[in-house]
CSV table of C-alpha atoms in Angstrom, one decimal:
chain,number,residue,atom,x,y,z
A,60,MET,CA,38.3,171.3,142.2
A,61,SER,CA,37.4,174.7,143.4
A,62,GLY,CA,39.3,176.8,145.9
A,63,HIS,CA,36.3,176.3,148.3
A,64,ALA,CA,37.6,172.9,149.3
A,65,ASP,CA,41.1,174.3,149.9
A,66,SER,CA,39.7,177.0,152.2
A,67,LYS,CA,38.1,174.4,154.4
A,68,ALA,CA,41.1,172.1,154.4
A,69,SER,CA,42.4,171.2,157.8
A,70,LEU,CA,44.4,168.0,157.5
A,71,GLY,CA,48.2,168.4,157.2
A,72,LEU,CA,50.7,165.6,156.6
A,73,PRO,CA,50.9,164.5,160.3
A,74,ALA,CA,47.1,164.2,160.6
A,75,VAL,CA,46.8,162.2,157.3
A,76,TRP,CA,49.6,160.0,158.4
A,77,ALA,CA,47.8,159.3,161.6
A,78,ILE,CA,44.6,158.5,159.8
A,79,ALA,CA,46.3,156.0,157.5
A,80,VAL,CA,48.5,154.3,160.2
A,81,GLY,CA,45.5,154.2,162.5
A,82,GLY,CA,43.5,152.5,159.9
A,83,MET,CA,46.2,149.9,159.3
A,84,VAL,CA,47.4,149.3,162.9
A,85,GLY,CA,43.8,149.4,164.1
A,86,GLY,CA,43.9,146.0,165.6
A,87,GLY,CA,45.6,144.1,162.8
A,88,ILE,CA,48.8,143.2,164.5
A,89,PHE,CA,46.9,142.4,167.7
A,90,SER,CA,44.8,139.7,165.9
A,91,THR,CA,47.0,138.4,163.1
A,92,LEU,CA,50.4,137.5,164.5
A,93,GLY,CA,49.5,134.0,165.5
A,94,VAL,CA,47.9,133.4,162.1
A,95,VAL,CA,51.0,134.5,160.1
A,96,ILE,CA,53.5,132.6,162.4
A,97,SER,CA,51.5,129.4,162.0
A,98,SER,CA,51.7,129.8,158.2
A,99,ALA,CA,55.3,131.1,157.8
A,100,GLY,CA,57.1,130.0,160.9
A,101,ARG,CA,60.4,131.8,161.4
A,102,TRP,CA,59.9,133.8,158.3
A,103,ALA,CA,56.7,135.5,159.6
A,104,ALA,CA,58.5,138.9,159.5
A,105,LEU,CA,59.2,138.4,155.8
A,106,SER,CA,55.4,137.7,155.3
A,107,PHE,CA,54.7,141.2,156.7
A,108,VAL,CA,57.3,142.7,154.3
A,109,LEU,CA,55.8,141.0,151.3
A,110,GLY,CA,52.3,142.1,152.4
A,111,GLY,CA,53.7,145.6,152.9
A,112,LEU,CA,55.1,145.7,149.3
A,113,VAL,CA,51.7,144.8,147.8
A,114,ALA,CA,50.0,147.4,150.1
A,115,TYR,CA,52.5,150.1,149.0
A,116,ALA,CA,51.9,149.4,145.3
A,117,THR,CA,48.2,149.6,146.0
A,118,GLY,CA,48.6,152.8,148.0
A,119,HIS,CA,50.6,154.2,145.1
A,120,SER,CA,47.8,153.3,142.6
A,121,LEU,CA,45.2,154.8,144.9
A,122,ALA,CA,47.1,158.0,145.3
A,123,ALA,CA,47.8,158.3,141.6
A,124,LEU,CA,44.1,157.8,140.7
A,125,THR,CA,42.9,160.2,143.4
A,126,VAL,CA,45.4,163.0,142.3
A,127,SER,CA,44.6,162.5,138.6
A,128,ARG,CA,40.9,162.9,139.3
A,129,ASP,CA,41.6,165.6,142.0
A,130,GLU,CA,38.6,164.6,144.0
A,131,PRO,CA,37.9,162.2,146.9
A,132,GLY,CA,36.7,158.7,146.4
A,133,GLY,CA,37.7,155.0,146.2
A,134,ILE,CA,37.5,152.2,143.8
A,135,TYR,CA,33.7,152.4,143.5
A,136,SER,CA,33.7,156.0,142.3
A,137,PHE,CA,36.7,155.4,140.1
A,138,LEU,CA,35.0,152.6,138.2
A,139,ARG,CA,31.6,154.3,138.1
A,140,ASP,CA,33.0,157.5,136.7
A,141,LEU,CA,34.9,155.5,134.0
A,142,LYS,CA,31.5,153.9,133.0
A,143,PHE,CA,32.4,150.4,134.4
A,144,ARG,CA,29.1,150.5,136.2
A,145,ARG,CA,28.5,146.8,136.8
A,146,LEU,CA,32.1,146.3,137.9
A,147,ALA,CA,31.8,149.3,140.2
A,148,GLU,CA,28.7,147.8,141.9
A,149,TRP,CA,30.5,144.4,142.4
A,150,SER,CA,33.5,146.2,143.8
A,151,ALA,CA,31.3,148.1,146.3
A,152,TRP,CA,29.5,144.9,147.5
A,153,ILE,CA,32.8,143.1,147.9
A,154,LEU,CA,34.4,146.0,149.7
A,155,LEU,CA,31.5,146.3,152.0
A,156,ALA,CA,31.8,142.6,152.8
A,157,GLY,CA,35.4,143.2,153.6
A,158,TYR,CA,34.6,146.1,155.9
A,159,VAL,CA,32.1,143.9,157.7
A,160,LEU,CA,34.6,141.1,158.2
A,161,THR,CA,37.2,143.6,159.3
A,162,CYS,CA,34.9,145.1,161.9
A,163,ALA,CA,34.1,141.6,163.1
A,164,VAL,CA,37.9,140.9,163.5
A,165,TYR,CA,38.4,144.1,165.5
A,166,ALA,CA,35.4,143.4,167.8
A,167,TYR,CA,36.5,139.8,168.3
A,168,THR,CA,40.0,141.1,169.2
A,169,PHE,CA,38.6,143.8,171.5
A,170,GLY,CA,36.6,141.2,173.4
A,171,ALA,CA,39.5,138.7,173.6
A,172,TYR,CA,42.0,141.2,175.0
A,173,VAL,CA,39.6,142.8,177.5
A,174,GLY,CA,38.2,139.5,178.6
A,175,HIS,CA,41.6,138.1,179.1
A,176,ALA,CA,42.8,141.0,181.2
A,177,VAL,CA,39.6,141.2,183.3
A,178,GLY,CA,39.1,137.4,183.7
A,179,GLY,CA,35.6,136.3,184.6
A,180,PRO,CA,33.1,134.0,182.9
A,181,GLY,CA,33.6,132.4,179.4
A,182,TRP,CA,30.9,134.6,177.9
A,183,LEU,CA,32.7,137.9,178.8
A,184,PRO,CA,34.8,138.2,175.6
A,185,GLN,CA,31.7,137.9,173.4
A,186,ALA,CA,29.9,140.4,175.6
A,187,MET,CA,32.8,142.8,175.3
A,188,ALA,CA,32.9,142.3,171.5
A,189,ALA,CA,29.2,143.2,171.4
A,190,PHE,CA,29.8,146.2,173.6
A,191,ALA,CA,32.5,147.5,171.2
A,192,ILE,CA,30.3,147.3,168.1
A,193,LEU,CA,27.2,148.6,169.9
A,194,SER,CA,29.0,151.6,171.4
A,195,MET,CA,30.7,152.6,168.2
A,196,THR,CA,27.3,152.2,166.4
A,197,VAL,CA,25.8,154.7,168.8
A,198,ILE,CA,28.7,157.2,168.2
A,199,ASN,CA,28.2,156.9,164.4
A,200,LEU,CA,24.4,157.3,164.6
A,201,ARG,CA,25.1,160.6,166.5
A,202,GLY,CA,27.1,161.8,163.6
A,203,ALA,CA,30.4,161.8,165.4
A,204,GLY,CA,32.1,159.0,163.6
A,205,GLN,CA,35.4,160.9,162.9
A,206,ALA,CA,37.5,162.9,165.4
A,207,ALA,CA,40.9,163.6,163.9
A,208,GLY,CA,42.5,164.9,167.0
A,209,LEU,CA,41.5,161.8,169.0
A,210,GLU,CA,42.7,159.5,166.3
A,211,ILE,CA,46.1,161.1,166.3
A,212,ALA,CA,46.4,160.7,170.1
A,213,ILE,CA,45.3,157.0,169.9
A,214,VAL,CA,47.9,156.3,167.1
A,215,VAL,CA,50.7,157.9,169.2
A,216,VAL,CA,49.8,155.9,172.3
A,217,LYS,CA,49.5,152.5,170.6
A,218,LEU,CA,52.6,152.9,168.5
A,219,ALA,CA,54.5,153.9,171.7
A,220,ILE,CA,53.3,150.8,173.5
A,221,LEU,CA,54.1,148.5,170.6
A,222,ALA,CA,57.5,150.1,170.1
A,223,GLY,CA,58.2,149.5,173.8
A,224,LEU,CA,57.1,145.9,173.5
A,225,ALA,CA,59.4,145.5,170.5
A,226,VAL,CA,62.4,146.9,172.4
A,227,PHE,CA,61.9,144.5,175.3
A,228,GLY,CA,61.6,141.5,173.0
A,229,LEU,CA,64.5,142.4,170.7
A,230,ALA,CA,66.8,142.9,173.7
A,231,HIS,CA,66.5,139.1,174.1
A,232,PHE,CA,66.7,138.2,170.5
A,233,ASP,CA,67.6,134.6,169.6
A,234,VAL,CA,66.9,133.4,166.1
A,235,ALA,CA,66.3,129.9,167.3
A,236,LYS,CA,63.2,131.1,169.1
A,237,LEU,CA,61.5,132.0,165.8
A,238,SER,CA,61.2,128.4,164.6
A,239,ILE,CA,58.1,126.2,164.9
A,240,ASP,CA,57.9,122.4,165.1
A,241,ALA,CA,56.9,121.9,161.4
A,242,GLN,CA,58.7,124.7,159.6
A,243,PRO,CA,56.9,125.7,156.4
A,244,GLY,CA,58.8,126.2,153.1
A,245,VAL,CA,59.0,129.3,151.0
A,246,LEU,CA,55.4,129.0,150.0
A,247,GLY,CA,54.4,129.4,153.6
A,248,VAL,CA,55.8,132.9,153.5
A,249,VAL,CA,53.4,133.8,150.7
A,250,VAL,CA,50.5,132.1,152.4
A,251,GLY,CA,51.3,134.0,155.6
A,252,ALA,CA,51.4,137.3,153.7
A,253,ALA,CA,48.1,136.6,151.9
A,254,SER,CA,46.4,135.4,155.0
A,255,VAL,CA,47.1,138.6,157.0
A,256,PHE,CA,46.7,141.1,154.2
A,257,MET,CA,43.8,142.6,156.1
A,258,ALA,CA,46.4,144.0,158.6
A,259,TYR,CA,47.3,146.5,155.8
A,260,GLU,CA,43.6,147.5,155.1
A,261,GLY,CA,42.9,151.0,156.2
A,262,PHE,CA,45.3,153.2,154.2
A,263,GLU,CA,42.6,153.7,151.6
A,264,LEU,CA,40.5,155.6,154.1
A,265,VAL,CA,42.6,158.7,153.4
A,266,ALA,CA,41.2,158.9,149.9
A,267,TYR,CA,37.8,159.8,151.4
A,268,ASP,CA,39.4,162.7,153.2
A,269,TYR,CA,41.2,164.1,150.1
A,270,ASP,CA,39.2,167.4,150.1
A,271,GLU,CA,40.1,168.1,153.7
A,272,MET,CA,43.8,167.9,153.1
A,273,LYS,CA,46.1,171.0,153.0
A,274,ASP,CA,48.0,171.0,149.8
A,275,ARG,CA,46.1,167.9,148.9
A,276,LYS,CA,48.0,166.8,145.8
A,277,ARG,CA,51.4,166.9,147.5
A,278,VAL,CA,50.1,165.2,150.7
A,279,MET,CA,48.3,162.5,148.8
A,280,GLY,CA,51.2,161.9,146.5
A,281,GLY,CA,53.6,161.4,149.4
A,282,ILE,CA,51.6,159.9,152.2
A,283,MET,CA,51.7,156.2,151.2
A,284,PRO,CA,55.4,155.4,151.6
A,285,LEU,CA,55.4,157.1,155.0
A,286,ALA,CA,52.2,155.5,156.3
A,287,ILE,CA,52.5,152.0,154.9
A,288,GLY,CA,56.3,152.0,155.7
A,289,SER,CA,55.5,152.9,159.3
A,290,ALA,CA,52.9,150.1,159.7
A,291,ALA,CA,55.2,147.5,158.0
A,292,ALA,CA,58.1,148.5,160.3
A,293,ILE,CA,55.9,148.0,163.4
A,294,TYR,CA,54.6,144.7,162.2
A,295,VAL,CA,58.1,143.4,161.4
A,296,LEU,CA,59.5,144.5,164.8
A,297,VAL,CA,56.6,143.0,166.7
A,298,ALA,CA,56.7,139.7,164.7
A,299,LEU,CA,60.4,139.4,165.6
A,300,ALA,CA,60.0,140.5,169.2
A,301,VAL,CA,57.0,138.8,170.6
A,302,PRO,CA,58.3,135.2,170.1
A,303,MET,CA,61.4,136.2,172.2
A,304,LEU,CA,59.1,136.9,175.1
A,305,THR,CA,56.6,134.0,174.9
A,306,GLY,CA,57.9,131.5,172.3
A,307,THR,CA,56.3,130.8,169.0
A,308,ARG,CA,54.2,127.9,170.3
A,309,ALA,CA,52.4,130.3,172.8
A,310,VAL,CA,51.9,132.9,170.0
A,311,ILE,CA,50.2,130.3,167.8
A,312,GLU,CA,48.1,128.7,170.6
A,313,ASP,CA,47.2,132.0,172.3
A,314,GLY,CA,47.0,134.0,169.0
A,315,GLU,CA,43.9,135.9,170.1
A,316,VAL,CA,45.8,137.5,173.0
A,317,ALA,CA,49.4,136.9,172.0
A,318,LEU,CA,50.6,140.5,172.5
A,319,SER,CA,48.9,140.6,175.9
A,320,GLN,CA,50.9,137.5,177.0
A,321,ALA,CA,54.1,139.2,175.7
A,322,GLY,CA,53.4,142.4,177.6
A,323,GLN,CA,52.9,140.4,180.8
A,324,ALA,CA,56.1,138.4,180.2
A,325,ALA,CA,58.0,141.7,179.7
A,326,LEU,CA,56.6,143.8,182.6
A,327,GLY,CA,54.2,141.7,184.5
A,328,THR,CA,50.7,143.1,185.3
A,329,PRO,CA,51.6,146.7,184.1
A,330,GLY,CA,52.7,145.2,180.7
A,331,LEU,CA,49.4,143.3,180.5
A,332,VAL,CA,47.4,146.4,181.3
A,333,LEU,CA,49.4,148.6,178.8
A,334,VAL,CA,49.0,146.1,175.9
A,335,THR,CA,45.3,145.6,176.7
A,336,LEU,CA,44.9,149.4,176.6
A,337,ALA,CA,46.6,149.6,173.3
A,338,ALA,CA,44.5,146.8,171.8
A,339,ALA,CA,41.2,148.2,173.2
A,340,LEU,CA,42.0,151.7,171.9
A,341,SER,CA,43.1,150.4,168.5
A,342,THR,CA,40.2,148.1,167.9
A,343,ALA,CA,37.5,150.5,169.1
A,344,SER,CA,38.8,153.4,167.0
A,345,ALA,CA,39.2,151.1,164.0
A,346,ILE,CA,35.6,149.9,164.4
A,347,ASN,CA,34.5,153.5,164.6
A,348,ALA,CA,36.4,154.6,161.5
A,349,THR,CA,35.4,151.6,159.5
A,350,LEU,CA,31.7,152.0,160.3
A,351,PHE,CA,32.0,155.7,159.4
A,352,SER,CA,33.6,155.1,156.0
A,353,SER,CA,31.7,151.9,155.0
A,354,ALA,CA,28.3,153.4,155.9
A,355,ARG,CA,29.0,156.3,153.7
A,356,LEU,CA,30.1,154.1,150.9
A,357,ALA,CA,26.8,152.1,151.3
A,358,ARG,CA,24.9,155.4,151.2
A,359,GLU,CA,26.6,156.4,148.0
A,360,VAL,CA,25.9,153.1,146.4
A,361,ALA,CA,22.3,153.1,147.6
A,362,GLU,CA,21.8,156.6,146.2
A,363,ASP,CA,23.0,155.3,142.8
A,364,GLY,CA,20.4,152.6,143.0
A,365,ALA,CA,22.7,149.5,143.4
A,366,LEU,CA,21.6,148.9,147.0
A,367,PRO,CA,18.2,149.3,148.7
A,368,LYS,CA,17.3,153.1,148.8
A,369,ARG,CA,16.6,152.9,152.6
A,370,LEU,CA,20.4,152.4,153.2
A,371,GLY,CA,20.8,156.0,151.8
A,372,GLU,CA,18.5,157.6,154.3
A,373,ARG,CA,20.0,159.9,156.9
A,374,ASN,CA,18.9,160.7,160.4
A,375,ARG,CA,18.7,164.2,162.0
A,376,LYS,CA,22.5,164.1,162.7
A,377,GLY,CA,23.2,163.5,159.0
A,378,ALA,CA,24.3,159.9,159.6
A,379,PRO,CA,23.2,157.1,157.2
A,380,GLN,CA,21.3,155.3,160.0
A,381,TRP,CA,20.1,152.2,158.2
A,382,ALA,CA,23.5,151.6,156.6
A,383,VAL,CA,25.3,152.0,160.0
A,384,LEU,CA,22.8,149.6,161.6
A,385,ALA,CA,22.9,147.0,158.8
A,386,LEU,CA,26.7,146.9,158.7
A,387,ALA,CA,27.0,146.8,162.5
A,388,ALA,CA,24.5,144.0,162.8
A,389,LEU,CA,26.3,141.8,160.3
A,390,ALA,CA,29.7,142.5,161.9
A,391,LEU,CA,28.2,141.7,165.3
A,392,ALA,CA,26.9,138.4,164.1
A,393,LEU,CA,30.2,137.4,162.6
A,394,ALA,CA,32.2,138.5,165.7
A,395,LEU,CA,30.0,136.3,167.9
A,396,LEU,CA,29.9,133.3,165.5
A,397,GLY,CA,33.2,133.3,163.5
A,398,GLY,CA,36.6,132.1,164.5
A,399,LEU,CA,39.5,134.5,164.4
A,400,ASP,CA,41.5,132.6,161.7
A,401,GLY,CA,38.5,132.4,159.4
A,402,LEU,CA,37.6,136.1,159.8
A,403,VAL,CA,41.2,137.3,159.2
A,404,SER,CA,41.7,135.1,156.1
A,405,GLY,CA,38.2,135.9,154.7
A,406,ALA,CA,38.9,139.7,155.1
A,407,SER,CA,42.3,139.3,153.5
A,408,LEU,CA,40.8,137.5,150.5
A,409,VAL,CA,38.3,140.3,150.0
A,410,PHE,CA,40.9,143.1,150.2
A,411,LEU,CA,43.4,141.3,147.9
A,412,LEU,CA,40.6,141.0,145.3
A,413,VAL,CA,39.6,144.7,145.6
A,414,PHE,CA,43.2,146.0,145.8
A,415,GLY,CA,44.3,143.9,142.9
A,416,THR,CA,41.5,145.5,140.8
A,417,LEU,CA,42.6,148.9,142.0
A,418,ASN,CA,46.2,148.3,140.8
A,419,ALA,CA,44.9,147.0,137.5
A,420,LEU,CA,42.7,150.1,137.1
A,421,ALA,CA,45.7,152.4,137.7
A,422,LEU,CA,47.7,150.3,135.2
A,423,LYS,CA,44.9,150.6,132.6
A,424,GLU,CA,44.5,154.3,133.0
A,425,GLY,CA,48.3,154.9,132.8
A,426,VAL,CA,48.5,156.8,136.1
A,427,GLY,CA,51.3,156.3,138.6
A,428,ARG,CA,54.6,154.5,137.9
A,429,ARG,CA,54.1,151.4,135.8
A,430,TRP,CA,57.0,149.6,137.5
A,431,ILE,CA,55.0,149.9,140.7
A,432,THR,CA,51.4,149.4,139.5
A,433,LEU,CA,52.2,146.3,137.4
A,434,PRO,CA,54.0,144.3,140.2
A,435,GLY,CA,51.2,145.5,142.5
A,436,THR,CA,48.6,144.0,140.2
A,437,VAL,CA,50.5,140.7,139.8
A,438,GLY,CA,51.3,140.5,143.5
A,439,ALA,CA,47.8,141.1,144.7
A,440,PHE,CA,46.1,138.7,142.3
A,441,GLY,CA,48.9,136.1,142.8
A,442,ALA,CA,48.5,136.2,146.6
A,443,LEU,CA,44.8,135.9,146.1
A,444,LEU,CA,45.2,132.7,144.1
A,445,VAL,CA,47.6,131.3,146.7
A,446,LEU,CA,45.1,132.1,149.5
A,447,ILE,CA,42.3,130.4,147.5
A,448,ALA,CA,44.5,127.4,147.0
A,449,HIS,CA,45.4,127.3,150.7
A,450,PHE,CA,41.6,127.3,151.5
A,451,ALA,CA,41.1,124.4,149.1
A,452,GLY,CA,43.9,122.4,150.8
A,453,ILE,CA,46.1,122.5,147.7
A,454,VAL,CA,49.0,124.4,149.3
């Protein structure tokens, strides 16, 4: 790469950390806790640890591939440049499907939390979900999809609120409160980790910003342990703390707004408002960032001829307008029609497949540490098979 990219670099390690953590904690923990507890019971925190280990291996593979090529990109551009064109196209289509599912989860969660806090008619959560997607679509069409300073502020606010919630819960820690009526076995931990893997989706967004990093090779090489470790720590603490405030039965039954209930149990109405604020900020910013990145991926694939060329067209603001509109429309339909468990598990399945392939590619190319990329490949594809078996009713 030339020095021109370096001269325009503006993202230091704290900003890149915020982008990665913001992508991962962008609504994931708000929407997935009930799903993982219903699968893993008292071992839900361990499910988040296992998911975090696979995510870290994948992040390591992504960073190694990016640094070795010394240019921004993701799995699509990696495979395309290595002449695996058909596989590259499939990976792009699958990844776009995953981004649509993820946007739908975030919008569904936004609507559930805001609707719960405000009260009102039964259609309000769906209306709020639609509002979240439509407003973020307008922002993206205006060419203002990314605002690093705002993203950093949102990450700090939501992590502070989640950390406070964790402190309140853990102050009343009682291991007996983690159990559920029908406690799953060890396999339930794996099912839980696989089912909520979408909670770790988002760290890959930093690869698209590689050219904008100061000292990009060093930052990219060191960001994944910091970012994924931070997200995993928050997930584990919240998974242990929330049942202390509401009980596991309430977390499972009210999974759509479980953290909101916990905030109310901890601080009353102020707690409800704070958690709702964190959820709304997280999910809205995550929809924004996901639309921004996925639309540009769709544009790149369209320009290469693997999607309709219209998806590559840009408006006067430079935004890929038809890609933004198409992805937003699909996400809106799923948010209004799909159930939370199905959306979360479907997104997790997609990302396990894509990230397993990413680990395998790093392994094949001999980049990164083999003792990380090999377990990452096995772990991602193994979790994918377990999740498919779970869908089929085998486990």
